[in-house]
PDB file of C-alpha atoms in Angstrom:
ATOM      1  CA  MET A   1      14.824  15.288 -14.937  1.00 44.00           C
ATOM      2  CA  ILE A   2      12.542  17.753 -13.161  1.00 42.00           C
ATOM      3  CA  VAL A   3       9.008  18.452 -14.337  1.00 41.00           C
ATOM      4  CA  SER A   4       8.043  22.133 -14.264  1.00 40.00           C
ATOM      5  CA  GLN A   5       4.789  23.480 -15.701  1.00 40.00           C
ATOM      6  CA  GLY A   6       4.189  20.163 -17.476  1.00 43.00           C
ATOM      7  CA  ARG A   7       7.593  20.128 -19.210  1.00 59.00           C
ATOM      8  CA  ALA A   8      10.596  18.091 -18.149  1.00 61.00           C
ATOM      9  CA  LYS A   9      13.638  20.200 -17.331  1.00 71.00           C
ATOM     10  CA  LEU A  10      16.932  18.448 -17.936  1.00 75.00           C
ATOM     11  CA  SER A  11      20.016  19.033 -15.834  1.00 76.00           C
ATOM     12  CA  THR A  12      23.225  20.261 -17.454  1.00 80.00           C
ATOM     13  CA  LEU A  13      24.594  16.701 -17.587  1.00 78.00           C
ATOM     14  CA  GLU A  14      21.357  15.379 -19.102  1.00 79.00           C
ATOM     15  CA  ARG A  15      21.403  18.123 -21.755  1.00 82.00           C
ATOM     16  CA  LEU A  16      25.022  17.282 -22.589  1.00 82.00           C
ATOM     17  CA  ALA A  17      24.246  13.555 -22.814  1.00 80.00           C
ATOM     18  CA  LEU A  18      21.250  14.227 -25.072  1.00 85.00           C
ATOM     19  CA  ILE A  19      23.079  16.451 -27.568  1.00 86.00           C
ATOM     20  CA  ARG A  20      26.015  14.031 -27.692  1.00 83.00           C
ATOM     21  CA  GLN A  21      23.741  11.083 -28.442  1.00 83.00           C
ATOM     22  CA  LEU A  22      21.712  12.924 -31.069  1.00 87.00           C
ATOM     23  CA  SER A  23      24.910  14.186 -32.720  1.00 84.00           C
ATOM     24  CA  GLU A  24      26.151  10.582 -33.063  1.00 80.00           C
ATOM     25  CA  LEU A  25      23.019   9.405 -34.908  1.00 80.00           C
ATOM     26  CA  PRO A  26      22.902   8.707 -38.627  1.00 80.00           C
ATOM     27  CA  LEU A  27      21.118  11.477 -40.504  1.00 84.00           C
ATOM     28  CA  THR A  28      18.187   9.175 -41.323  1.00 84.00           C
ATOM     29  CA  GLN A  29      17.435   8.488 -37.650  1.00 84.00           C
ATOM     30  CA  LEU A  30      17.735  12.159 -36.705  1.00 88.00           C
ATOM     31  CA  GLY A  31      15.384  12.880 -39.622  1.00 89.00           C
ATOM     32  CA  GLN A  32      12.858  10.420 -38.194  1.00 90.00           C
ATOM     33  CA  ILE A  33      12.954  12.263 -34.863  1.00 92.00           C
ATOM     34  CA  GLU A  34      12.494  15.615 -36.623  1.00 93.00           C
ATOM     35  CA  PHE A  35       9.524  14.225 -38.563  1.00 93.00           C
ATOM     36  CA  ALA A  36       7.899  12.637 -35.492  1.00 93.00           C
ATOM     37  CA  LEU A  37       8.166  15.915 -33.565  1.00 94.00           C
ATOM     38  CA  ASN A  38       6.886  17.944 -36.543  1.00 94.00           C
ATOM     39  CA  VAL A  39       9.823  20.353 -36.286  1.00 94.00           C
ATOM     40  CA  PRO A  40       9.213  23.450 -38.436  1.00 94.00           C
ATOM     41  CA  LYS A  41      11.477  23.315 -41.490  1.00 91.00           C
ATOM     42  CA  SER A  42      12.391  26.953 -40.924  1.00 93.00           C
ATOM     43  CA  VAL A  43      14.349  26.131 -37.748  1.00 92.00           C
ATOM     44  CA  MET A  44      16.439  23.329 -39.260  1.00 92.00           C
ATOM     45  CA  PRO A  45      19.621  23.915 -41.273  1.00 91.00           C
ATOM     46  CA  GLY A  46      19.832  22.413 -44.762  1.00 85.00           C
ATOM     47  CA  MET A  47      20.334  18.702 -45.328  1.00 80.00           C
ATOM     48  CA  ALA A  48      24.016  19.325 -46.127  1.00 82.00           C
ATOM     49  CA  ALA A  49      24.613  20.587 -42.561  1.00 84.00           C
ATOM     50  CA  PRO A  50      26.498  18.252 -40.215  1.00 86.00           C
ATOM     51  CA  VAL A  51      24.334  16.059 -37.963  1.00 86.00           C
ATOM     52  CA  GLY A  52      25.674  17.895 -34.903  1.00 87.00           C
ATOM     53  CA  ASP A  53      24.368  21.222 -36.245  1.00 91.00           C
ATOM     54  CA  ARG A  54      20.971  19.670 -36.984  1.00 92.00           C
ATOM     55  CA  ALA A  55      20.854  18.118 -33.488  1.00 92.00           C
ATOM     56  CA  LYS A  56      21.615  21.486 -31.867  1.00 94.00           C
ATOM     57  CA  ALA A  57      18.942  23.242 -33.962  1.00 95.00           C
ATOM     58  CA  LEU A  58      16.417  20.545 -33.001  1.00 94.00           C
ATOM     59  CA  LEU A  59      17.205  20.899 -29.285  1.00 94.00           C
ATOM     60  CA  ASP A  60      17.208  24.719 -29.427  1.00 94.00           C
ATOM     61  CA  TRP A  61      13.722  24.609 -30.966  1.00 95.00           C
ATOM     62  CA  ALA A  62      12.475  21.936 -28.526  1.00 92.00           C
ATOM     63  CA  ASP A  63      13.687  23.937 -25.520  1.00 91.00           C
ATOM     64  CA  GLY A  64      12.290  27.217 -26.868  1.00 91.00           C
ATOM     65  CA  PRO A  65       8.828  28.755 -26.438  1.00 91.00           C
ATOM     66  CA  THR A  66       7.290  26.943 -29.437  1.00 91.00           C
ATOM     67  CA  GLY A  67       9.052  23.626 -28.847  1.00 91.00           C
ATOM     68  CA  VAL A  68       7.851  20.408 -27.255  1.00 90.00           C
ATOM     69  CA  GLY A  69      10.446  20.250 -24.461  1.00 88.00           C
ATOM     70  CA  LEU A  70      13.690  18.290 -24.223  1.00 88.00           C
ATOM     71  CA  GLY A  71      12.070  15.440 -22.299  1.00 85.00           C
ATOM     72  CA  VAL A  72       9.714  14.791 -25.218  1.00 88.00           C
ATOM     73  CA  VAL A  73      12.664  14.764 -27.647  1.00 89.00           C
ATOM     74  CA  TYR A  74      14.349  12.120 -25.506  1.00 85.00           C
ATOM     75  CA  GLU A  75      11.165  10.004 -25.275  1.00 85.00           C
ATOM     76  CA  VAL A  76      10.679  10.119 -29.061  1.00 88.00           C
ATOM     77  CA  ALA A  77      14.361   9.316 -29.611  1.00 86.00           C
ATOM     78  CA  GLN A  78      13.979   6.275 -27.340  1.00 82.00           C
ATOM     79  CA  GLN A  79      11.073   5.036 -29.470  1.00 83.00           C
ATOM     80  CA  ILE A  80      13.057   5.376 -32.687  1.00 79.00           C
ATOM     81  CA  ILE A  81      16.364   4.126 -31.263  1.00 75.00           C
ATOM     82  CA  PRO A  82      15.629   1.507 -28.563  1.00 66.00           C
ATOM     83  CA  THR A  83      19.349   1.192 -27.780  1.00 61.00           C
ATOM     84  CA  LEU A  84      19.643   4.888 -26.895  1.00 66.00           C
ATOM     85  CA  ARG A  85      21.652   5.179 -23.700  1.00 63.00           C
ATOM     86  CA  PRO A  86      19.843   6.527 -20.636  1.00 64.00           C
ATOM     87  CA  LEU A  87      20.563  10.151 -19.839  1.00 63.00           C
ATOM     88  CA  GLU A  88      22.598  10.984 -16.757  1.00 50.00           C
ATOM     89  CA  GLN A  89      19.683  10.924 -14.352  1.00 46.00           C
ATOM     90  CA  SER A  90      20.205  13.492 -11.641  1.00 38.00           C
ATOM     91  CA  ASP A  91      18.535  16.631 -10.442  1.00 42.00           C
ATOM     92  CA  PRO A  92      20.200  19.921  -9.425  1.00 43.00           C
ATOM     93  CA  THR A  93      20.498  18.751  -5.812  1.00 45.00           C
ATOM     94  CA  GLY A  94      22.670  15.845  -6.950  1.00 44.00           C
ATOM     95  CA  GLN A  95      20.123  13.219  -5.942  1.00 45.00           C
ATOM     96  CA  SER A  96      19.619  10.318  -8.332  1.00 44.00           C
ATOM     97  CA  LEU A  97      16.297   9.933 -10.082  1.00 50.00           C
ATOM     98  CA  THR A  98      14.886   6.489 -10.723  1.00 64.00           C
ATOM     99  CA  VAL A  99      12.735   5.726 -13.733  1.00 76.00           C
ATOM    100  CA  HIS A 100       9.915   3.203 -13.358  1.00 84.00           C
ATOM    101  CA  LEU A 101       7.184   2.083 -15.686  1.00 88.00           C
ATOM    102  CA  VAL A 102       3.673   2.334 -14.257  1.00 92.00           C
ATOM    103  CA  ILE A 103       1.185  -0.043 -15.857  1.00 94.00           C
ATOM    104  CA  THR A 104      -2.423   0.464 -14.785  1.00 94.00           C
ATOM    105  CA  LEU A 105      -4.797  -2.475 -15.224  1.00 94.00           C
ATOM    106  CA  ALA A 106      -8.560  -2.565 -14.811  1.00 94.00           C
ATOM    107  CA  GLY A 107      -9.630  -4.039 -11.479  1.00 92.00           C
ATOM    108  CA  ASP A 108      -8.884  -3.867  -7.771  1.00 90.00           C
ATOM    109  CA  ALA A 109      -5.403  -4.642  -6.417  1.00 88.00           C
ATOM    110  CA  ASP A 110      -6.863  -6.022  -3.185  1.00 86.00           C
ATOM    111  CA  GLU A 111      -8.445  -8.877  -5.143  1.00 87.00           C
ATOM    112  CA  MET A 112      -5.156 -10.053  -6.691  1.00 87.00           C
ATOM    113  CA  THR A 113      -3.597 -13.295  -5.465  1.00 87.00           C
ATOM    114  CA  LEU A 114       0.089 -14.155  -5.242  1.00 87.00           C
ATOM    115  CA  ASP A 115      -0.318 -16.531  -8.195  1.00 89.00           C
ATOM    116  CA  GLN A 116      -1.779 -13.690 -10.282  1.00 91.00           C
ATOM    117  CA  LEU A 117       1.159 -11.429  -9.363  1.00 89.00           C
ATOM    118  CA  LEU A 118       3.630 -14.122 -10.416  1.00 90.00           C
ATOM    119  CA  THR A 119       1.708 -14.674 -13.654  1.00 93.00           C
ATOM    120  CA  LEU A 120       1.752 -10.920 -14.312  1.00 93.00           C
ATOM    121  CA  LEU A 121       5.504 -10.780 -13.703  1.00 91.00           C
ATOM    122  CA  ASN A 122       6.058 -13.701 -16.085  1.00 91.00           C
ATOM    123  CA  GLU A 123       3.868 -12.045 -18.756  1.00 93.00           C
ATOM    124  CA  LEU A 124       5.838  -8.799 -18.455  1.00 92.00           C
ATOM    125  CA  ARG A 125       9.161 -10.631 -18.643  1.00 88.00           C
ATOM    126  CA  HIS A 126       7.991 -12.583 -21.679  1.00 90.00           C
ATOM    127  CA  LYS A 127       6.710  -9.488 -23.518  1.00 89.00           C
ATOM    128  CA  SER A 128       9.886  -7.498 -22.787  1.00 84.00           C
ATOM    129  CA  HIS A 129      12.227 -10.460 -23.455  1.00 81.00           C
ATOM    130  CA  ASN A 130      13.928  -9.593 -20.173  1.00 79.00           C
ATOM    131  CA  ASP A 131      14.040 -11.806 -17.079  1.00 78.00           C
ATOM    132  CA  PHE A 132      15.263  -8.992 -14.832  1.00 78.00           C
ATOM    133  CA  LEU A 133      12.024  -7.017 -14.574  1.00 83.00           C
ATOM    134  CA  GLU A 134      10.649  -6.562 -11.073  1.00 86.00           C
ATOM    135  CA  ILE A 135       7.262  -5.489  -9.772  1.00 88.00           C
ATOM    136  CA  MET A 136       8.274  -2.932  -7.163  1.00 87.00           C
ATOM    137  CA  LYS A 137       4.825  -2.066  -5.864  1.00 88.00           C
ATOM    138  CA  ILE A 138       1.119  -2.602  -6.498  1.00 89.00           C
ATOM    139  CA  ASP A 139      -1.276   0.246  -5.641  1.00 86.00           C
ATOM    140  CA  SER A 140      -5.037   0.603  -5.775  1.00 82.00           C
ATOM    141  CA  GLY A 141      -6.777   3.655  -7.076  1.00 78.00           C
ATOM    142  CA  ASP A 142      -8.227   4.090 -10.534  1.00 82.00           C
ATOM    143  CA  GLY A 143      -7.351   0.491 -11.313  1.00 90.00           C
ATOM    144  CA  ILE A 144      -4.367  -1.648 -10.381  1.00 92.00           C
ATOM    145  CA  ARG A 145      -1.162   0.443 -10.545  1.00 91.00           C
ATOM    146  CA  CYS A 146       1.854  -1.818 -11.081  1.00 92.00           C
ATOM    147  CA  ILE A 147       5.193  -0.060 -10.632  1.00 90.00           C
ATOM    148  CA  ILE A 148       7.800  -1.914 -12.696  1.00 91.00           C
ATOM    149  CA  ASN A 149      11.587  -1.669 -12.492  1.00 85.00           C
ATOM    150  CA  GLY A 150      14.012  -2.934 -15.124  1.00 81.00           C
ATOM    151  CA  SER A 151      16.405  -1.898 -17.849  1.00 74.00           C
ATOM    152  CA  SER A 152      15.478   1.148 -19.904  1.00 73.00           C
ATOM    153  CA  TYR A 153      15.342  -1.097 -22.988  1.00 72.00           C
ATOM    154  CA  ALA A 154      12.832  -3.486 -21.353  1.00 78.00           C
ATOM    155  CA  LEU A 155      10.670  -0.647 -20.009  1.00 83.00           C
ATOM    156  CA  ASN A 156      10.698   1.113 -23.390  1.00 80.00           C
ATOM    157  CA  SER A 157       9.820  -2.154 -25.097  1.00 82.00           C
ATOM    158  CA  LEU A 158       6.723  -2.584 -22.916  1.00 88.00           C
ATOM    159  CA  LYS A 159       5.624   1.027 -23.440  1.00 86.00           C
ATOM    160  CA  THR A 160       6.126   0.751 -27.204  1.00 85.00           C
ATOM    161  CA  GLN A 161       4.175  -2.513 -27.364  1.00 86.00           C
ATOM    162  CA  HIS A 162       1.266  -0.819 -25.589  1.00 87.00           C
ATOM    163  CA  GLN A 163       1.397   2.189 -27.924  1.00 85.00           C
ATOM    164  CA  LEU A 164       1.378  -0.112 -30.959  1.00 85.00           C
ATOM    165  CA  GLY A 165      -1.580  -2.080 -29.607  1.00 86.00           C
ATOM    166  CA  TRP A 166       0.371  -5.269 -28.906  1.00 86.00           C
ATOM    167  CA  CYS A 167       0.004  -5.114 -25.134  1.00 88.00           C
ATOM    168  CA  GLN A 168      -3.622  -4.216 -24.458  1.00 92.00           C
ATOM    169  CA  HIS A 169      -4.336  -6.971 -21.907  1.00 93.00           C
ATOM    170  CA  LEU A 170      -2.372  -8.480 -19.025  1.00 93.00           C
ATOM    171  CA  LEU A 171      -3.839 -11.157 -16.751  1.00 91.00           C
ATOM    172  CA  ASN A 172      -6.875 -11.033 -19.069  1.00 92.00           C
ATOM    173  CA  ARG A 173      -7.489  -7.476 -17.803  1.00 93.00           C
ATOM    174  CA  PRO A 174      -7.492  -4.388 -20.009  1.00 94.00           C
ATOM    175  CA  VAL A 175      -4.366  -2.238 -19.742  1.00 94.00           C
ATOM    176  CA  LEU A 176      -5.633   1.282 -18.983  1.00 94.00           C
ATOM    177  CA  SER A 177      -2.305   3.117 -19.260  1.00 92.00           C
ATOM    178  CA  VAL A 178       1.456   2.667 -19.489  1.00 91.00           C
ATOM    179  CA  GLU A 179       3.525   5.673 -18.366  1.00 89.00           C
ATOM    180  CA  PHE A 180       7.008   6.474 -17.108  1.00 84.00           C
ATOM    181  CA  GLU A 181       7.332   7.755 -13.539  1.00 82.00           C
ATOM    182  CA  TYR A 182      10.375   9.520 -12.119  1.00 73.00           C
ATOM    183  CA  ASP A 183      11.256   9.678  -8.441  1.00 64.00           C
TER     184      ASP A 183
END
């Protein structure tokens, strides 16, 4: 996925993976995605249309001048369907892209102890129900930036919990933001 002018551009393989996955969804889940994205009714075929036709219309709109972008469609789909398979993550040069979750906490990273880092890791693993999360890096800046690696399901779970207000504090520090980062 490449970000250009604020919108994620998907490679050919990513676009193919996305339309295949959306076309396999039950109509009710595709309808939830359409509703969440506020897709204009005028661009969608009737409810009697096959799911594949509705998925293509949704993606055509999203990728068009009035749409939200294909990357946003994928992010919303991940929220509605946590088991959604990751897209083929590559850019046009053939290099792999890695997805991390960046959690920013209030405070200064230089003041954190090893015990606090281990406690943070255990909290993240507990909240995501996944023992394979790793803290890849801790940066200072506008707070403590924690770069987290793990399965897409675990990372999505943490982001969703933050969005729903269930993960507002870690290490008794306010969580300032939870965002995906691609490199």
